[in-house]
Amino acid sequence: MDGNVSQYQEVLKSVKHPQSGEVFDLSGRLNNVYLDGGNLVVEYDREGISPQQKWTIQEAILDSLKDLIKADKVVIKTKSKNSSDVANSRPAGPANLQVGHGQAAPKKRIPNVKKVIAVSSCKGGVGKSTVTVNLALALRKLGHTVGILDADIYGPSIPMLLGKREAQPSATEAKKIIPLENHSLKFMSFGFFIPEGDPVIWRGPMLNGVLNQFLFDVDWGELDFLLIDMPPGTGDVQLSLVQNTEVDGAIVVSTPQDVAVLDSKKGLNMFKKMNVPVLGMVENMSYFAPSDSDKKYHIFGEGGVLKACEELEIPFLGGIPIEMEMREGSDTGNPYMLNSEHENLTGWKAYMDLSQKLDKIL
């Protein structure tokens, strides 16, 4: 590590508040700068700083230090003047993300959550988030308490699917984030902390810090199932999650065509290598099922996921059809499995069958 603490302090004095334009040196926000092992720890006062401003400051700190120290050696902490150690569930103000850089924590269990299930795919656009939401609602119909963690940081969909696009999470006095609730589900998403349409241009360690906070700094309460809507692929976020968190199993979602199945196999093999049990594969958009006919139209091919399951010797958990009602429910924030009028449709039966299989496996 180049430089010493005084050099870092001098550079950090010039970091500005994005709204007022005040530099740290004049505003008194820079609380402490010190070395901890191989890392530089920067602590500043976050009072009156919005989440968006906080991320701007975070980037400004890293940019100011780029000639002195590598970004992955910087740990950024924020402090509140009026913080409390008394935990309760009463909202005590807006929730803030405390994003930092540092070494991965040891693998640990999410308190009071019985089963943690990763819902994954390696290819975007296969409907993984839609499957997650409707599976969660199907598990609720079996009498389970269920939560959803939207870990797809680059493209969060859960706020839209659950009809909470404009919601803003609050926090307890102990700085625990209170999850949103709708349709008897608890859920948390990165989408609540950024304006819709804004790109996420963050380094890997920062994303891992957000995910770690969502896992362990959210007041999930007692849950039978926490479904984690994973980002597509097998990148840093996915690896960090399975390395740091006790995950009870993974469900891999794919559409039937060969290119999707090929990518999904990569995600499946990642879980195997990380010793996470693969509970099986789900074939989404398995076929189009019009509500006024018993015909099935295999738009994306037929049997691709079943064939992959046979080759890989893992369970085939079933096929979810395309139905107009599913698309309409997703667009309006009223998920398909909420509406009892769908009980006689093929998709409803498919989701209930999937939830019962998962319940039995676990």
Coordinates of C-alpha atoms in Angstrom, one line a residue:
M1 CA 0.0 0.0 0.0
D2 CA 1.4 3.3 -1.0
G3 CA 1.2 6.5 1.1
N4 CA 0.4 7.1 4.7
V5 CA -2.6 8.2 6.7
S6 CA -1.8 11.9 6.5
Q7 CA -1.5 11.7 2.7
Y8 CA -4.9 10.1 2.5
Q9 CA -6.5 12.6 4.9
E10 CA -5.1 15.5 2.9
V11 CA -6.6 14.2 -0.4
L12 CA -10.0 13.3 1.2
K13 CA -10.4 16.9 2.5
S14 CA -11.3 18.0 -1.0
V15 CA -14.2 15.6 -1.5
K16 CA -17.4 17.6 -1.9
H17 CA -21.0 17.1 -0.8
P18 CA -22.9 16.7 -4.1
Q19 CA -25.7 19.1 -3.2
S20 CA -24.1 21.9 -1.1
G21 CA -20.7 21.8 -2.8
E22 CA -19.0 21.9 0.6
V23 CA -15.7 20.1 0.9
F24 CA -15.1 17.6 3.7
D25 CA -12.5 19.9 5.2
L26 CA -15.0 22.7 5.8
S27 CA -18.1 20.7 6.5
G28 CA -16.6 18.6 9.3
R29 CA -18.0 15.4 7.8
L30 CA -14.7 13.5 7.6
N31 CA -14.7 11.7 11.0
N32 CA -11.8 9.3 10.8
V33 CA -9.2 7.8 8.4
Y34 CA -7.1 4.9 9.5
L35 CA -5.3 1.7 8.4
D36 CA -6.8 -1.6 9.3
G37 CA -4.6 -4.5 8.2
G38 CA -4.2 -4.0 4.5
N39 CA -7.2 -1.7 4.1
L40 CA -7.7 2.0 4.3
V41 CA -10.9 2.8 6.3
V42 CA -12.7 6.1 5.6
E43 CA -15.5 7.1 8.0
Y44 CA -17.7 10.1 7.3
D45 CA -20.8 11.7 8.8
R46 CA -23.9 10.7 6.7
E47 CA -26.5 12.9 8.4
G48 CA -28.7 14.7 5.8
I49 CA -27.3 12.7 2.9
S50 CA -29.7 10.9 0.5
P51 CA -28.9 7.5 -0.9
Q52 CA -28.2 9.0 -4.3
Q53 CA -25.9 11.6 -2.8
K54 CA -24.2 8.9 -0.8
W55 CA -23.3 6.9 -3.9
T56 CA -21.9 10.1 -5.5
I57 CA -19.7 10.7 -2.4
Q58 CA -18.6 7.1 -2.5
E59 CA -17.4 7.4 -6.1
A60 CA -15.8 10.8 -5.3
I61 CA -13.8 9.2 -2.4
L62 CA -12.6 6.4 -4.6
D63 CA -11.7 8.7 -7.4
S64 CA -9.7 11.0 -5.2
L65 CA -7.7 8.1 -3.9
K66 CA -7.1 6.3 -7.1
D67 CA -3.5 7.4 -7.5
L68 CA -2.6 6.3 -3.9
I69 CA -4.5 3.0 -3.3
K70 CA -6.5 0.4 -5.2
A71 CA -10.3 0.6 -4.9
D72 CA -10.6 -2.8 -3.4
K73 CA -8.4 -1.8 -0.5
V74 CA -10.7 1.0 0.6
V75 CA -13.5 0.4 3.2
I76 CA -16.0 3.3 3.3
K77 CA -18.1 3.6 6.5
T78 CA -20.7 6.1 7.4
K79 CA -21.8 7.2 10.9
S80 CA -24.9 8.9 12.3
K81 CA -24.7 11.4 15.1
N82 CA -27.9 10.1 16.6
S83 CA -27.6 6.4 16.1
S84 CA -29.3 4.0 18.5
D85 CA -28.5 0.4 19.6
V86 CA -32.1 -0.3 20.6
A87 CA -33.7 -2.6 18.0
N88 CA -37.4 -2.4 17.2
S89 CA -39.5 -2.6 14.1
R90 CA -40.8 1.0 14.1
P91 CA -39.6 3.0 11.1
A92 CA -37.1 5.6 12.3
G93 CA -36.3 7.2 9.0
P94 CA -35.3 6.3 5.4
A95 CA -33.1 3.3 4.8
N96 CA -29.6 3.9 3.4
L97 CA -27.2 1.5 1.7
Q98 CA -23.9 1.3 3.5
V99 CA -21.7 0.2 0.6
G100 CA -18.1 -0.7 1.3
H101 CA -15.0 -2.5 0.1
G102 CA -13.4 -5.3 1.9
Q103 CA -12.8 -9.0 2.3
A104 CA -15.6 -11.5 2.1
A105 CA -17.2 -12.5 5.3
P106 CA -17.3 -16.1 6.4
K107 CA -20.4 -18.1 5.2
K108 CA -23.2 -17.6 7.6
R109 CA -26.9 -18.2 8.0
I110 CA -29.6 -15.6 7.6
P111 CA -31.2 -15.3 11.1
N112 CA -34.8 -16.7 11.5
V113 CA -35.0 -17.9 7.8
K114 CA -35.6 -21.6 7.6
K115 CA -34.8 -22.1 3.9
V116 CA -32.9 -19.9 1.5
I117 CA -33.5 -20.7 -2.2
A118 CA -31.6 -19.2 -5.1
V119 CA -33.6 -18.8 -8.3
S120 CA -31.1 -18.6 -11.1
S121 CA -30.5 -18.5 -14.8
C122 CA -27.4 -17.8 -16.9
K123 CA -29.4 -16.0 -19.6
G124 CA -31.5 -12.9 -19.2
G125 CA -35.0 -12.7 -20.5
V126 CA -36.1 -16.2 -19.5
G127 CA -38.7 -14.8 -17.0
K128 CA -36.8 -15.7 -13.8
S129 CA -38.2 -12.9 -11.8
T130 CA -41.8 -13.7 -12.8
V131 CA -41.2 -17.3 -11.8
T132 CA -39.8 -16.2 -8.5
V133 CA -42.8 -14.0 -7.6
N134 CA -45.5 -16.5 -8.6
L135 CA -43.6 -19.4 -6.9
A136 CA -43.5 -17.3 -3.8
L137 CA -47.3 -16.7 -3.9
A138 CA -47.9 -20.4 -4.6
L139 CA -45.8 -21.3 -1.5
R140 CA -47.9 -18.8 0.5
K141 CA -51.0 -20.7 -0.6
L142 CA -49.5 -23.8 1.0
G143 CA -49.3 -21.8 4.3
H144 CA -45.7 -20.7 4.3
T145 CA -44.3 -17.3 5.2
V146 CA -42.2 -16.2 2.2
G147 CA -39.8 -13.3 1.4
I148 CA -38.1 -12.3 -1.8
L149 CA -34.6 -10.8 -2.2
D150 CA -34.1 -9.1 -5.6
A151 CA -30.4 -9.7 -6.1
D152 CA -30.6 -8.8 -9.8
I153 CA -28.8 -5.4 -9.1
Y154 CA -28.4 -4.5 -12.7
G155 CA -32.0 -5.0 -13.7
P156 CA -34.3 -5.2 -10.6
S157 CA -37.8 -6.3 -11.6
I158 CA -39.5 -7.2 -8.3
P159 CA -40.8 -3.6 -7.4
M160 CA -42.7 -3.6 -10.7
L161 CA -43.9 -7.2 -10.5
L162 CA -45.2 -6.6 -6.9
G163 CA -46.8 -3.2 -7.5
K164 CA -44.3 -1.1 -5.4
R165 CA -42.4 0.8 -8.0
E166 CA -42.4 4.1 -6.1
A167 CA -41.9 2.7 -2.6
Q168 CA -39.0 3.7 -0.4
P169 CA -37.9 1.4 2.5
S170 CA -37.5 2.8 6.0
A171 CA -35.1 1.7 8.7
T172 CA -35.4 0.8 12.4
E173 CA -33.5 2.9 15.0
A174 CA -30.9 0.1 15.0
K175 CA -30.4 0.9 11.3
K176 CA -32.0 -2.3 10.1
I177 CA -33.8 -2.0 6.8
I178 CA -37.5 -2.8 7.0
P179 CA -38.6 -4.9 3.9
L180 CA -41.6 -3.8 1.8
E181 CA -44.7 -5.9 2.1
N182 CA -47.4 -6.6 -0.5
H183 CA -49.7 -9.5 -1.3
S184 CA -48.5 -11.2 2.0
L185 CA -44.9 -11.2 0.8
K186 CA -41.9 -9.4 2.3
F187 CA -39.4 -8.2 -0.3
M188 CA -36.3 -6.1 -0.8
S189 CA -34.8 -4.8 -4.0
F190 CA -32.0 -2.5 -5.2
G191 CA -34.6 -1.0 -7.4
F192 CA -36.0 0.9 -4.3
F193 CA -32.7 2.8 -4.0
I194 CA -32.1 4.1 -7.5
P195 CA -34.3 6.0 -9.9
E196 CA -35.9 3.8 -12.7
G197 CA -33.8 4.1 -15.8
D198 CA -30.5 5.0 -14.1
P199 CA -27.6 2.7 -15.0
V200 CA -25.7 0.9 -12.2
I201 CA -22.0 1.6 -12.9
W202 CA -20.5 0.1 -9.7
R203 CA -17.4 -1.9 -9.0
G204 CA -17.8 -5.5 -7.9
P205 CA -16.9 -5.0 -4.2
M206 CA -19.6 -2.2 -3.9
L207 CA -22.2 -4.5 -5.3
N208 CA -21.2 -7.3 -2.9
G209 CA -21.5 -4.8 -0.1
V210 CA -25.1 -4.0 -1.1
L211 CA -26.0 -7.7 -1.4
N212 CA -24.5 -8.5 2.0
Q213 CA -26.6 -5.7 3.5
F214 CA -29.7 -7.0 1.9
L215 CA -29.1 -10.5 3.3
F216 CA -28.0 -9.6 6.8
D217 CA -29.1 -6.0 7.5
V218 CA -32.7 -6.4 6.5
D219 CA -35.2 -7.1 9.3
W220 CA -36.7 -10.2 7.6
G221 CA -38.5 -11.5 10.7
E222 CA -39.3 -15.2 10.7
L223 CA -39.6 -16.8 7.2
D224 CA -40.1 -20.3 6.0
F225 CA -38.6 -19.5 2.6
L226 CA -36.5 -16.6 1.3
L227 CA -36.3 -16.8 -2.5
I228 CA -33.3 -15.0 -4.0
D229 CA -33.9 -13.7 -7.5
M230 CA -30.4 -14.0 -8.8
P231 CA -28.8 -11.9 -11.6
P232 CA -28.1 -13.7 -14.9
G233 CA -24.7 -15.3 -15.3
T234 CA -22.0 -16.6 -13.0
G235 CA -20.2 -13.4 -12.1
D236 CA -18.9 -11.8 -8.9
V237 CA -22.2 -11.1 -7.3
Q238 CA -23.4 -14.7 -7.7
L239 CA -20.2 -16.2 -6.5
S240 CA -20.0 -13.9 -3.5
L241 CA -23.6 -14.8 -2.5
V242 CA -23.0 -18.6 -2.5
Q243 CA -19.6 -18.2 -0.9
N244 CA -20.8 -16.0 2.0
T245 CA -24.3 -17.3 2.6
E246 CA -25.7 -20.6 3.6
V247 CA -28.0 -21.4 0.6
D248 CA -30.2 -24.5 1.0
G249 CA -30.7 -25.1 -2.7
A250 CA -30.9 -23.6 -6.2
I251 CA -33.6 -23.7 -8.8
V252 CA -32.4 -23.0 -12.4
V253 CA -34.9 -21.4 -14.8
S254 CA -34.6 -21.7 -18.6
T255 CA -36.7 -21.5 -21.7
P256 CA -36.7 -24.5 -24.0
Q257 CA -34.5 -23.4 -26.8
D258 CA -30.9 -24.7 -27.0
V259 CA -29.1 -21.4 -26.5
A260 CA -30.9 -20.8 -23.3
V261 CA -30.5 -24.3 -22.0
L262 CA -26.7 -24.2 -22.8
D263 CA -26.3 -21.0 -20.7
S264 CA -28.4 -22.4 -17.9
K265 CA -26.1 -25.4 -17.6
K266 CA -23.3 -23.1 -16.8
G267 CA -25.2 -21.6 -13.9
L268 CA -26.2 -25.0 -12.7
N269 CA -22.5 -26.2 -12.8
M270 CA -21.5 -23.1 -10.7
F271 CA -23.8 -24.2 -7.9
K272 CA -22.5 -27.7 -8.1
K273 CA -18.9 -26.5 -7.8
M274 CA -19.8 -24.3 -4.9
N275 CA -21.5 -27.3 -3.1
V276 CA -25.0 -25.7 -3.3
P277 CA -27.7 -28.4 -3.8
V278 CA -29.4 -28.1 -7.2
L279 CA -33.1 -28.8 -6.5
G280 CA -33.9 -29.0 -10.2
M281 CA -34.8 -27.0 -13.4
V282 CA -37.9 -25.2 -14.4
E283 CA -38.8 -24.7 -18.1
N284 CA -40.5 -21.3 -18.3
M285 CA -42.4 -20.2 -21.4
S286 CA -42.6 -24.0 -22.1
Y287 CA -45.4 -23.4 -24.6
F288 CA -48.2 -20.9 -25.3
A289 CA -51.6 -21.9 -23.9
P290 CA -54.5 -19.7 -25.1
S291 CA -57.3 -19.5 -22.5
D292 CA -59.9 -20.2 -25.1
S293 CA -58.4 -23.4 -26.4
D294 CA -56.8 -26.6 -25.3
K295 CA -54.0 -26.4 -27.9
K296 CA -50.4 -25.9 -27.0
Y297 CA -48.0 -24.0 -29.2
H298 CA -44.3 -24.7 -28.6
I299 CA -43.0 -21.4 -29.7
F300 CA -39.4 -21.9 -28.4
G301 CA -39.1 -25.6 -29.0
E302 CA -40.1 -28.6 -27.0
G303 CA -38.5 -30.6 -24.3
G304 CA -35.1 -28.8 -24.1
V305 CA -35.0 -28.5 -20.3
L306 CA -36.3 -32.0 -19.7
K307 CA -33.5 -33.3 -21.9
A308 CA -30.9 -31.3 -20.0
C309 CA -32.2 -32.6 -16.7
E310 CA -31.9 -36.2 -18.0
E311 CA -28.3 -35.6 -19.1
L312 CA -27.3 -33.9 -15.9
E313 CA -29.3 -36.3 -13.7
I314 CA -31.2 -33.6 -11.8
P315 CA -35.0 -33.3 -11.2
F316 CA -37.2 -31.7 -13.8
L317 CA -39.5 -29.5 -11.7
G318 CA -42.0 -28.8 -14.5
G319 CA -42.9 -26.5 -17.3
I320 CA -44.7 -23.1 -17.0
P321 CA -46.7 -22.1 -20.0
I322 CA -47.0 -18.6 -21.6
E323 CA -50.5 -17.2 -20.9
M324 CA -51.8 -13.7 -21.6
E325 CA -52.9 -13.4 -18.0
M326 CA -49.3 -13.8 -16.8
R327 CA -48.1 -11.0 -18.9
E328 CA -51.0 -8.7 -17.9
G329 CA -50.4 -9.5 -14.2
S330 CA -46.7 -8.7 -14.4
D331 CA -47.2 -5.4 -16.1
T332 CA -49.8 -4.2 -13.6
G333 CA -48.1 -5.3 -10.4
N334 CA -50.9 -7.9 -9.7
P335 CA -49.1 -11.2 -10.1
Y336 CA -50.8 -14.1 -11.9
M337 CA -51.1 -16.3 -8.8
L338 CA -53.0 -13.7 -6.9
N339 CA -56.1 -14.1 -9.0
S340 CA -58.3 -17.0 -8.0
E341 CA -60.0 -16.8 -11.4
H342 CA -56.9 -18.4 -12.9
E343 CA -57.3 -21.6 -10.8
N344 CA -58.5 -23.7 -13.7
L345 CA -55.8 -22.5 -16.1
T346 CA -52.7 -24.6 -16.9
G347 CA -50.3 -22.0 -15.5
W348 CA -51.9 -21.9 -12.1
K349 CA -51.8 -25.7 -11.8
A350 CA -48.1 -25.6 -13.0
Y351 CA -47.1 -23.2 -10.3
M352 CA -49.0 -25.1 -7.6
D353 CA -47.3 -28.3 -8.7
L354 CA -43.9 -26.6 -8.6
S355 CA -44.5 -25.2 -5.1
Q356 CA -45.6 -28.6 -3.8
K357 CA -42.6 -30.3 -5.3
L358 CA -40.3 -27.8 -3.7
D359 CA -42.0 -28.1 -0.4
K360 CA -41.6 -31.9 -0.5
I361 CA -38.0 -31.8 -1.5
L362 CA -37.1 -29.5 1.4

